[in-house]
Amino acid sequence: MNRANTLAIIVPCFNEEETLPQTIKTLNELRKKLINQQLINSQSKIIFVNDGSKDKTWKIIEQAHQEEPALCGISLSRNFGHQEALLAGLYNTQADMYITIDADLQDDPSVIKKMIKSYQDGNEIVYGVRRCRDSDSFFKRNSALLFYKLMKLIGVELVSNHADFRLLSQRAVAAMSEFKEKNLFLRAIVPLIGYQSCCVYYNRKPRTAGQTKYPLAKMVLFALKGVSAFSAVPLHFITLCGVFISLLSFILMCWTLWGYLSGSTIIGWASLMSVITFFSGITILFIGIIGEYIASIFVEVKKRPTYIIDKKIGG
Ligand code: UDP
Ligand code: MG
């Protein structure tokens, strides 16, 4: 039998009074089962992070803790957001391995066992990946596909069809805490940690109760955050456009001059054309150059770790 480690399951909760009682029951039963199977030790716990809920979420968590001390709670002072709630849980809990899972249990908790086995095989990051997107609407399915394609195009490494259902080792969480950025898009930060990782596959179920906390507008903003926090490609694109338009305006100016010299233009046209083409090219080019500096600042202000050591021998 493998050594049994402490597991902490982190569950972000925002107005989840409808789903929480069942989630608490399911996860607690799973915790007991995994302890009995000696896959995790008896110090293993479940941490519910109340992200400024306005309903009875925190009351339910408090009551659960009274009945079972291994069910713990962290309550944030207001609604900070899903990603922030996950970090609050991860950085304020001691464990050997951490699993983050949504409170609505759309992600299948039965694959948690596979994740732990994979951790015991030496993986420090185990991504929960959705096998298919049948439970999603046509729009969500295709917009997600487009998003993954776009992110790949602009050089952001993402695990397709993986959201925030994952296992992280203690070492991986420590490495993640070196990423100091406030603009959080964890699914793009985690692959940057490196370390040995693998995927486990599951079918995502529809929400059993309550409403999604990610309506369309919030989803789009989250996607934009992912682009702007991880890629300076849109800024470099402006520079390239500037170079291209400058070249084009130079050609246009030559053409205008030729028209003027051959006398086939009306008075004022050539000078006006030259000024417009020259300045539009130069303006976009200069915006691009400023963009290049902003891109450098963008990288610097993040204060990301310069490197993360995986193994060391000797020394
Ligand atoms: N959540 C949170 N804070 C927020 C929004 C959501 O903690 O501001 C939690 C929510 O309670 C759930 C998880 O994040 O546990 C994912 O939210 P949801 O299930 O509504 O997203 P969807 O599955 O619809 O993308
Ligand atoms: Mg959900």
mmCIF file of C-alpha atoms and ligand atoms in Angstrom:
data_model
loop_
_atom_site.group_PDB
_atom_site.id
_atom_site.type_symbol
_atom_site.label_atom_id
_atom_site.label_comp_id
_atom_site.label_asym_id
_atom_site.label_seq_id
_atom_site.Cartn_x
_atom_site.Cartn_y
_atom_site.Cartn_z
ATOM 1 C CA MET A 1 0.000 0.000 0.000
ATOM 2 C CA ASN A 2 1.222 3.511 -0.831
ATOM 3 C CA ARG A 3 1.961 5.986 1.908
ATOM 4 C CA ALA A 4 -1.241 7.813 2.872
ATOM 5 C CA ASN A 5 -1.022 11.582 2.503
ATOM 6 C CA THR A 6 -3.182 14.411 3.766
ATOM 7 C CA LEU A 7 -5.673 15.615 1.195
ATOM 8 C CA ALA A 8 -7.453 18.960 1.279
ATOM 9 C CA ILE A 9 -10.434 19.377 -1.019
ATOM 10 C CA ILE A 10 -11.061 23.081 -1.692
ATOM 11 C CA VAL A 11 -14.600 24.055 -2.642
ATOM 12 C CA PRO A 12 -15.364 27.688 -3.600
ATOM 13 C CA CYS A 13 -18.952 28.602 -2.726
ATOM 14 C CA PHE A 14 -20.875 31.653 -3.858
ATOM 15 C CA ASN A 15 -24.589 31.577 -2.997
ATOM 16 C CA GLU A 16 -24.666 27.796 -3.105
ATOM 17 C CA GLU A 17 -27.303 27.071 -0.426
ATOM 18 C CA GLU A 18 -29.241 24.921 -2.883
ATOM 19 C CA THR A 19 -26.376 22.630 -3.863
ATOM 20 C CA LEU A 20 -24.255 22.680 -0.709
ATOM 21 C CA PRO A 21 -26.104 20.159 1.551
ATOM 22 C CA GLN A 22 -25.817 17.421 -1.096
ATOM 23 C CA THR A 23 -22.228 18.419 -1.959
ATOM 24 C CA ILE A 24 -21.181 18.255 1.698
ATOM 25 C CA LYS A 25 -22.756 14.800 2.031
ATOM 26 C CA THR A 26 -21.186 13.437 -1.180
ATOM 27 C CA LEU A 27 -17.693 14.810 -0.516
ATOM 28 C CA ASN A 28 -17.688 13.739 3.125
ATOM 29 C CA GLU A 29 -18.720 10.199 2.211
ATOM 30 C CA LEU A 30 -15.967 10.160 -0.403
ATOM 31 C CA ARG A 31 -13.435 11.431 2.166
ATOM 32 C CA LYS A 32 -14.355 8.623 4.584
ATOM 33 C CA LYS A 33 -14.184 6.023 1.807
ATOM 34 C CA LEU A 34 -10.732 7.200 0.698
ATOM 35 C CA ILE A 35 -9.510 7.096 4.334
ATOM 36 C CA ASN A 36 -10.836 3.533 4.702
ATOM 37 C CA GLN A 37 -9.056 2.564 1.502
ATOM 38 C CA GLN A 38 -5.882 4.108 2.990
ATOM 39 C CA LEU A 39 -5.447 6.337 -0.047
ATOM 40 C CA ILE A 40 -5.446 9.411 2.201
ATOM 41 C CA ASN A 41 -4.887 9.791 5.937
ATOM 42 C CA SER A 42 -7.411 10.718 8.611
ATOM 43 C CA GLN A 43 -6.196 14.342 8.800
ATOM 44 C CA SER A 44 -7.639 14.890 5.342
ATOM 45 C CA LYS A 45 -10.236 17.621 5.223
ATOM 46 C CA ILE A 46 -12.618 19.548 3.050
ATOM 47 C CA ILE A 47 -12.419 23.341 3.016
ATOM 48 C CA PHE A 48 -15.449 25.287 1.890
ATOM 49 C CA VAL A 49 -14.525 28.840 0.918
ATOM 50 C CA ASN A 50 -17.496 31.151 1.268
ATOM 51 C CA ASP A 51 -16.946 33.870 -1.333
ATOM 52 C CA GLY A 52 -19.155 36.600 0.148
ATOM 53 C CA SER A 53 -22.430 34.709 -0.248
ATOM 54 C CA LYS A 54 -25.635 36.549 0.538
ATOM 55 C CA ASP A 55 -27.644 33.407 1.270
ATOM 56 C CA LYS A 56 -27.328 30.661 3.928
ATOM 57 C CA THR A 57 -24.091 29.218 2.499
ATOM 58 C CA TRP A 58 -21.906 30.147 5.510
ATOM 59 C CA LYS A 59 -24.536 28.920 8.011
ATOM 60 C CA ILE A 60 -24.599 25.554 6.244
ATOM 61 C CA ILE A 61 -20.778 25.373 6.376
ATOM 62 C CA GLU A 62 -20.727 26.253 10.106
ATOM 63 C CA GLN A 63 -23.312 23.589 10.840
ATOM 64 C CA ALA A 64 -21.396 20.990 8.810
ATOM 65 C CA HIS A 65 -18.246 21.773 10.821
ATOM 66 C CA GLN A 66 -20.111 21.249 14.103
ATOM 67 C CA GLU A 67 -21.214 17.809 12.959
ATOM 68 C CA GLU A 68 -17.873 16.828 11.397
ATOM 69 C CA PRO A 69 -14.681 18.715 12.353
ATOM 70 C CA ALA A 70 -12.944 17.598 9.143
ATOM 71 C CA LEU A 71 -15.328 19.841 7.234
ATOM 72 C CA CYS A 72 -13.763 23.293 7.535
ATOM 73 C CA GLY A 73 -14.670 26.756 6.354
ATOM 74 C CA ILE A 74 -13.030 29.994 5.290
ATOM 75 C CA SER A 75 -15.266 33.000 4.809
ATOM 76 C CA LEU A 76 -14.072 35.908 2.671
ATOM 77 C CA SER A 77 -15.054 39.444 3.670
ATOM 78 C CA ARG A 78 -16.935 39.997 0.393
ATOM 79 C CA ASN A 79 -17.321 38.450 -3.051
ATOM 80 C CA PHE A 80 -13.820 38.325 -4.564
ATOM 81 C CA GLY A 81 -14.451 35.833 -7.359
ATOM 82 C CA HIS A 82 -13.999 32.149 -8.060
ATOM 83 C CA GLN A 83 -10.234 32.230 -8.723
ATOM 84 C CA GLU A 84 -9.517 34.339 -5.649
ATOM 85 C CA ALA A 85 -11.635 31.994 -3.478
ATOM 86 C CA LEU A 86 -9.616 29.034 -4.749
ATOM 87 C CA LEU A 87 -6.345 30.718 -3.786
ATOM 88 C CA ALA A 88 -7.691 31.655 -0.351
ATOM 89 C CA GLY A 89 -8.411 27.953 0.226
ATOM 90 C CA LEU A 90 -5.090 26.731 -1.189
ATOM 91 C CA TYR A 91 -2.850 29.231 0.638
ATOM 92 C CA ASN A 92 -4.553 28.909 4.020
ATOM 93 C CA THR A 93 -4.630 25.143 4.377
ATOM 94 C CA GLN A 94 -1.880 22.673 5.256
ATOM 95 C CA ALA A 95 -1.919 19.442 3.258
ATOM 96 C CA ASP A 96 0.259 17.218 1.065
ATOM 97 C CA MET A 97 -2.084 17.465 -1.887
ATOM 98 C CA TYR A 98 -4.977 19.707 -2.809
ATOM 99 C CA ILE A 99 -7.970 19.142 -5.049
ATOM 100 C CA THR A 100 -10.130 22.040 -6.168
ATOM 101 C CA ILE A 101 -13.690 21.306 -7.212
ATOM 102 C CA ASP A 102 -16.784 23.463 -7.804
ATOM 103 C CA ALA A 103 -19.558 23.409 -5.208
ATOM 104 C CA ASP A 104 -22.197 22.280 -7.701
ATOM 105 C CA LEU A 105 -20.327 18.980 -8.295
ATOM 106 C CA GLN A 106 -20.724 19.293 -12.058
ATOM 107 C CA ASP A 107 -17.225 17.822 -12.095
ATOM 108 C CA ASP A 108 -17.374 14.150 -11.215
ATOM 109 C CA PRO A 109 -16.009 13.581 -7.660
ATOM 110 C CA SER A 110 -15.540 9.888 -8.391
ATOM 111 C CA VAL A 111 -12.390 10.701 -10.436
ATOM 112 C CA ILE A 112 -10.783 12.146 -7.286
ATOM 113 C CA LYS A 113 -9.607 8.604 -6.508
ATOM 114 C CA LYS A 114 -7.882 8.437 -9.910
ATOM 115 C CA MET A 115 -6.270 11.827 -9.237
ATOM 116 C CA ILE A 116 -4.839 10.613 -5.919
ATOM 117 C CA LYS A 117 -3.493 7.431 -7.520
ATOM 118 C CA SER A 118 -1.899 9.542 -10.208
ATOM 119 C CA TYR A 119 -0.331 11.757 -7.492
ATOM 120 C CA GLN A 120 1.033 8.628 -5.834
ATOM 121 C CA ASP A 121 2.546 7.655 -9.192
ATOM 122 C CA GLY A 122 4.581 10.849 -9.025
ATOM 123 C CA ASN A 123 2.422 13.471 -10.744
ATOM 124 C CA GLU A 124 2.357 16.827 -8.973
ATOM 125 C CA ILE A 125 -0.400 18.312 -11.098
ATOM 126 C CA VAL A 126 -3.369 16.259 -12.259
ATOM 127 C CA TYR A 127 -5.788 18.027 -14.606
ATOM 128 C CA GLY A 128 -9.440 16.998 -14.658
ATOM 129 C CA VAL A 129 -10.401 17.103 -18.330
ATOM 130 C CA ARG A 130 -13.945 16.914 -19.672
ATOM 131 C CA ARG A 131 -14.429 14.062 -22.098
ATOM 132 C CA CYS A 132 -17.235 15.744 -24.046
ATOM 133 C CA ARG A 133 -19.280 18.911 -23.822
ATOM 134 C CA ASP A 134 -22.724 17.363 -24.327
ATOM 135 C CA SER A 135 -24.110 18.990 -21.183
ATOM 136 C CA ASP A 136 -23.255 22.468 -22.558
ATOM 137 C CA SER A 137 -25.408 24.608 -24.812
ATOM 138 C CA PHE A 138 -24.429 24.889 -28.507
ATOM 139 C CA PHE A 139 -23.162 28.420 -27.830
ATOM 140 C CA LYS A 140 -21.023 27.533 -24.793
ATOM 141 C CA ARG A 141 -19.560 24.483 -26.564
ATOM 142 C CA ASN A 142 -18.475 26.419 -29.657
ATOM 143 C CA SER A 143 -17.371 29.588 -27.879
ATOM 144 C CA ALA A 144 -15.160 27.436 -25.633
ATOM 145 C CA LEU A 145 -13.646 25.733 -28.692
ATOM 146 C CA LEU A 146 -12.970 29.116 -30.304
ATOM 147 C CA PHE A 147 -11.411 30.392 -27.073
ATOM 148 C CA TYR A 148 -8.968 27.464 -26.821
ATOM 149 C CA LYS A 149 -7.999 27.952 -30.498
ATOM 150 C CA LEU A 150 -7.469 31.712 -30.027
ATOM 151 C CA MET A 151 -5.388 31.214 -26.882
ATOM 152 C CA LYS A 152 -3.180 28.698 -28.697
ATOM 153 C CA LEU A 153 -2.763 31.142 -31.585
ATOM 154 C CA ILE A 154 -1.512 33.883 -29.274
ATOM 155 C CA GLY A 155 0.852 31.527 -27.523
ATOM 156 C CA VAL A 156 -0.973 30.783 -24.262
ATOM 157 C CA GLU A 157 -0.609 27.167 -23.200
ATOM 158 C CA LEU A 158 -3.901 25.773 -21.877
ATOM 159 C CA VAL A 159 -5.137 22.238 -21.286
ATOM 160 C CA SER A 160 -8.228 22.050 -23.516
ATOM 161 C CA ASN A 161 -11.504 21.311 -21.746
ATOM 162 C CA HIS A 162 -9.947 21.705 -18.336
ATOM 163 C CA ALA A 163 -11.350 24.286 -15.936
ATOM 164 C CA ASP A 164 -10.473 24.396 -12.250
ATOM 165 C CA PHE A 165 -10.952 20.761 -11.282
ATOM 166 C CA ARG A 166 -7.405 19.641 -10.548
ATOM 167 C CA LEU A 167 -5.021 18.138 -8.046
ATOM 168 C CA LEU A 168 -1.949 20.090 -6.971
ATOM 169 C CA SER A 169 0.853 18.802 -4.764
ATOM 170 C CA GLN A 170 2.095 20.927 -1.879
ATOM 171 C CA ARG A 171 5.164 21.762 -3.975
ATOM 172 C CA ALA A 172 3.016 22.851 -6.920
ATOM 173 C CA VAL A 173 0.955 25.139 -4.642
ATOM 174 C CA ALA A 174 4.173 26.639 -3.236
ATOM 175 C CA ALA A 175 5.382 27.284 -6.802
ATOM 176 C CA MET A 176 2.040 28.808 -7.710
ATOM 177 C CA SER A 177 2.345 31.248 -4.817
ATOM 178 C CA GLU A 178 5.441 32.652 -6.582
ATOM 179 C CA PHE A 179 3.160 33.987 -9.303
ATOM 180 C CA LYS A 180 2.408 37.373 -7.789
ATOM 181 C CA GLU A 181 -0.076 38.659 -10.344
ATOM 182 C CA LYS A 182 -3.417 39.954 -9.201
ATOM 183 C CA ASN A 183 -5.098 39.282 -12.535
ATOM 184 C CA LEU A 184 -5.821 35.621 -11.875
ATOM 185 C CA PHE A 185 -6.478 33.077 -14.588
ATOM 186 C CA LEU A 186 -5.353 29.923 -12.841
ATOM 187 C CA ARG A 187 -5.839 27.533 -15.726
ATOM 188 C CA ALA A 188 -3.089 29.352 -17.641
ATOM 189 C CA ILE A 189 -0.808 29.784 -14.601
ATOM 190 C CA VAL A 190 -0.809 26.090 -13.629
ATOM 191 C CA PRO A 191 0.838 24.814 -16.866
ATOM 192 C CA LEU A 192 3.573 27.446 -16.334
ATOM 193 C CA ILE A 193 4.539 25.764 -13.052
ATOM 194 C CA GLY A 194 5.887 22.759 -14.928
ATOM 195 C CA TYR A 195 6.556 19.607 -12.849
ATOM 196 C CA GLN A 196 5.302 16.190 -13.831
ATOM 197 C CA SER A 197 1.632 16.305 -14.725
ATOM 198 C CA CYS A 198 -1.086 14.244 -16.331
ATOM 199 C CA CYS A 199 -4.808 14.319 -17.129
ATOM 200 C CA VAL A 200 -7.767 12.293 -15.909
ATOM 201 C CA TYR A 201 -10.950 12.298 -17.965
ATOM 202 C CA TYR A 202 -14.571 12.582 -16.831
ATOM 203 C CA ASN A 203 -18.027 13.520 -18.058
ATOM 204 C CA ARG A 204 -19.277 16.856 -16.758
ATOM 205 C CA LYS A 205 -22.846 16.806 -15.497
ATOM 206 C CA PRO A 206 -25.363 19.656 -15.698
ATOM 207 C CA ARG A 207 -25.850 21.767 -12.548
ATOM 208 C CA THR A 208 -28.300 19.959 -10.227
ATOM 209 C CA ALA A 209 -29.636 23.059 -8.453
ATOM 210 C CA GLY A 210 -29.135 26.823 -8.333
ATOM 211 C CA GLN A 211 -28.029 29.121 -11.119
ATOM 212 C CA THR A 212 -24.655 29.442 -12.829
ATOM 213 C CA LYS A 213 -22.500 32.128 -11.214
ATOM 214 C CA TYR A 214 -20.879 32.736 -14.611
ATOM 215 C CA PRO A 215 -23.432 34.483 -16.816
ATOM 216 C CA LEU A 216 -22.349 35.377 -20.368
ATOM 217 C CA ALA A 217 -20.929 38.842 -19.573
ATOM 218 C CA LYS A 218 -18.815 37.494 -16.698
ATOM 219 C CA MET A 219 -17.606 34.632 -18.912
ATOM 220 C CA VAL A 220 -16.524 37.030 -21.690
ATOM 221 C CA LEU A 221 -14.711 39.267 -19.172
ATOM 222 C CA PHE A 222 -12.979 36.194 -17.735
ATOM 223 C CA ALA A 223 -11.841 35.157 -21.237
ATOM 224 C CA LEU A 224 -10.552 38.695 -21.938
ATOM 225 C CA LYS A 225 -8.681 38.580 -18.641
ATOM 226 C CA GLY A 226 -7.086 35.345 -19.825
ATOM 227 C CA VAL A 227 -5.923 37.006 -23.055
ATOM 228 C CA SER A 228 -4.677 40.265 -21.538
ATOM 229 C CA ALA A 229 -2.921 38.612 -18.586
ATOM 230 C CA PHE A 230 -1.044 36.021 -20.599
ATOM 231 C CA SER A 231 -0.259 37.398 -24.005
ATOM 232 C CA ALA A 232 1.389 40.513 -25.370
ATOM 233 C CA VAL A 233 0.697 39.271 -28.907
ATOM 234 C CA PRO A 234 -2.136 41.804 -29.477
ATOM 235 C CA LEU A 235 0.392 44.605 -28.703
ATOM 236 C CA HIS A 236 3.013 43.155 -31.063
ATOM 237 C CA PHE A 237 0.241 42.886 -33.652
ATOM 238 C CA ILE A 238 -0.204 46.698 -33.533
ATOM 239 C CA THR A 239 3.522 47.163 -34.272
ATOM 240 C CA LEU A 240 3.292 44.811 -37.237
ATOM 241 C CA CYS A 241 0.204 46.684 -38.492
ATOM 242 C CA GLY A 242 2.138 49.961 -38.076
ATOM 243 C CA VAL A 243 5.050 48.679 -40.176
ATOM 244 C CA PHE A 244 2.707 47.352 -42.839
ATOM 245 C CA ILE A 245 0.595 50.538 -43.010
ATOM 246 C CA SER A 246 3.726 52.719 -43.088
ATOM 247 C CA LEU A 247 5.011 50.752 -46.082
ATOM 248 C CA LEU A 248 1.630 51.026 -47.736
ATOM 249 C CA SER A 249 1.489 54.785 -47.173
ATOM 250 C CA PHE A 250 4.990 55.168 -48.620
ATOM 251 C CA ILE A 251 3.820 53.407 -51.791
ATOM 252 C CA LEU A 252 0.696 55.589 -51.814
ATOM 253 C CA MET A 253 2.826 58.716 -51.439
ATOM 254 C CA CYS A 254 5.003 57.696 -54.403
ATOM 255 C CA TRP A 255 1.874 57.107 -56.438
ATOM 256 C CA THR A 256 0.473 60.504 -55.395
ATOM 257 C CA LEU A 257 3.736 62.229 -56.272
ATOM 258 C CA TRP A 258 3.792 60.536 -59.635
ATOM 259 C CA GLY A 259 0.212 61.680 -60.266
ATOM 260 C CA TYR A 260 1.185 65.232 -59.283
ATOM 261 C CA LEU A 261 4.279 65.302 -61.498
ATOM 262 C CA SER A 262 2.403 63.931 -64.471
ATOM 263 C CA GLY A 263 -0.150 66.718 -63.939
ATOM 264 C CA SER A 264 -3.185 64.452 -63.611
ATOM 265 C CA THR A 265 -4.303 65.736 -60.197
ATOM 266 C CA ILE A 266 -6.393 68.648 -59.012
ATOM 267 C CA ILE A 267 -4.707 71.329 -56.894
ATOM 268 C CA GLY A 268 -4.336 70.389 -53.240
ATOM 269 C CA TRP A 269 -5.090 66.669 -53.677
ATOM 270 C CA ALA A 270 -1.478 65.439 -53.740
ATOM 271 C CA SER A 271 -0.354 67.381 -50.680
ATOM 272 C CA LEU A 272 -3.447 66.334 -48.733
ATOM 273 C CA MET A 273 -3.035 62.676 -49.693
ATOM 274 C CA SER A 274 0.657 62.737 -48.791
ATOM 275 C CA VAL A 275 -0.006 64.239 -45.363
ATOM 276 C CA ILE A 276 -2.826 61.778 -44.590
ATOM 277 C CA THR A 277 -0.922 58.658 -45.657
ATOM 278 C CA PHE A 278 2.329 59.743 -44.006
ATOM 279 C CA PHE A 279 0.772 60.582 -40.686
ATOM 280 C CA SER A 280 -1.584 57.595 -40.481
ATOM 281 C CA GLY A 281 1.338 55.224 -41.080
ATOM 282 C CA ILE A 282 3.582 57.010 -38.605
ATOM 283 C CA THR A 283 0.823 57.213 -35.951
ATOM 284 C CA ILE A 284 0.092 53.487 -35.967
ATOM 285 C CA LEU A 285 3.799 52.657 -35.999
ATOM 286 C CA PHE A 286 4.434 54.916 -32.998
ATOM 287 C CA ILE A 287 1.475 53.441 -31.101
ATOM 288 C CA GLY A 288 3.027 50.054 -31.818
ATOM 289 C CA ILE A 289 6.406 51.163 -30.425
ATOM 290 C CA ILE A 290 4.694 52.429 -27.270
ATOM 291 C CA GLY A 291 2.872 49.074 -27.202
ATOM 292 C CA GLU A 292 6.224 47.257 -27.225
ATOM 293 C CA TYR A 293 7.264 49.133 -24.087
ATOM 294 C CA ILE A 294 3.905 48.445 -22.476
ATOM 295 C CA ALA A 295 4.449 44.775 -23.338
ATOM 296 C CA SER A 296 7.763 44.850 -21.456
ATOM 297 C CA ILE A 297 6.178 46.577 -18.453
ATOM 298 C CA PHE A 298 3.372 44.010 -18.634
ATOM 299 C CA VAL A 299 5.886 41.187 -18.240
ATOM 300 C CA GLU A 300 7.915 42.953 -15.531
ATOM 301 C CA VAL A 301 5.098 44.034 -13.231
ATOM 302 C CA LYS A 302 3.888 40.471 -12.856
ATOM 303 C CA LYS A 303 6.998 39.561 -10.861
ATOM 304 C CA ARG A 304 6.628 35.979 -11.964
ATOM 305 C CA PRO A 305 9.266 33.526 -10.781
ATOM 306 C CA THR A 306 12.294 33.498 -13.086
ATOM 307 C CA TYR A 307 12.560 29.727 -12.651
ATOM 308 C CA ILE A 308 11.151 26.873 -10.586
ATOM 309 C CA ILE A 309 13.527 24.047 -9.654
ATOM 310 C CA ASP A 310 12.115 20.558 -10.029
ATOM 311 C CA LYS A 311 14.994 18.323 -8.871
ATOM 312 C CA LYS A 312 18.511 18.818 -7.488
ATOM 313 C CA ILE A 313 21.323 16.361 -6.939
ATOM 314 C CA GLY A 314 24.455 17.037 -4.987
ATOM 315 C CA GLY A 315 25.492 20.518 -3.968
HETATM 316 N N1 UDP B 1 -17.930 30.937 -7.479
HETATM 317 C C1 UDP B 1 -17.287 31.696 -6.496
HETATM 318 N N2 UDP B 1 -17.299 33.063 -6.631
HETATM 319 C C2 UDP B 1 -17.862 33.694 -7.693
HETATM 320 C C3 UDP B 1 -18.458 32.905 -8.713
HETATM 321 C C4 UDP B 1 -18.476 31.530 -8.572
HETATM 322 O O1 UDP B 1 -16.754 31.156 -5.532
HETATM 323 O O2 UDP B 1 -17.835 34.934 -7.738
HETATM 324 C C5 UDP B 1 -17.947 29.461 -7.345
HETATM 325 C C6 UDP B 1 -19.308 28.811 -7.420
HETATM 326 O O3 UDP B 1 -19.939 28.769 -6.168
HETATM 327 C C7 UDP B 1 -18.946 27.416 -7.930
HETATM 328 C C8 UDP B 1 -17.758 27.689 -8.835
HETATM 329 O O4 UDP B 1 -17.233 28.949 -8.440
HETATM 330 O O5 UDP B 1 -18.535 26.570 -6.896
HETATM 331 C C9 UDP B 1 -18.099 27.692 -10.317
HETATM 332 O O6 UDP B 1 -19.220 28.495 -10.559
HETATM 333 P P1 UDP B 1 -20.426 27.996 -11.482
HETATM 334 O O7 UDP B 1 -20.736 26.569 -11.201
HETATM 335 O O8 UDP B 1 -21.572 28.940 -11.313
HETATM 336 O O9 UDP B 1 -19.790 28.167 -12.926
HETATM 337 P P2 UDP B 1 -20.135 27.310 -14.260
HETATM 338 O O10 UDP B 1 -20.013 25.866 -13.874
HETATM 339 O O11 UDP B 1 -21.523 27.684 -14.643
HETATM 340 O O12 UDP B 1 -19.099 27.745 -15.251
HETATM 341 MG MG MG B 2 -20.850 24.931 -12.307
#
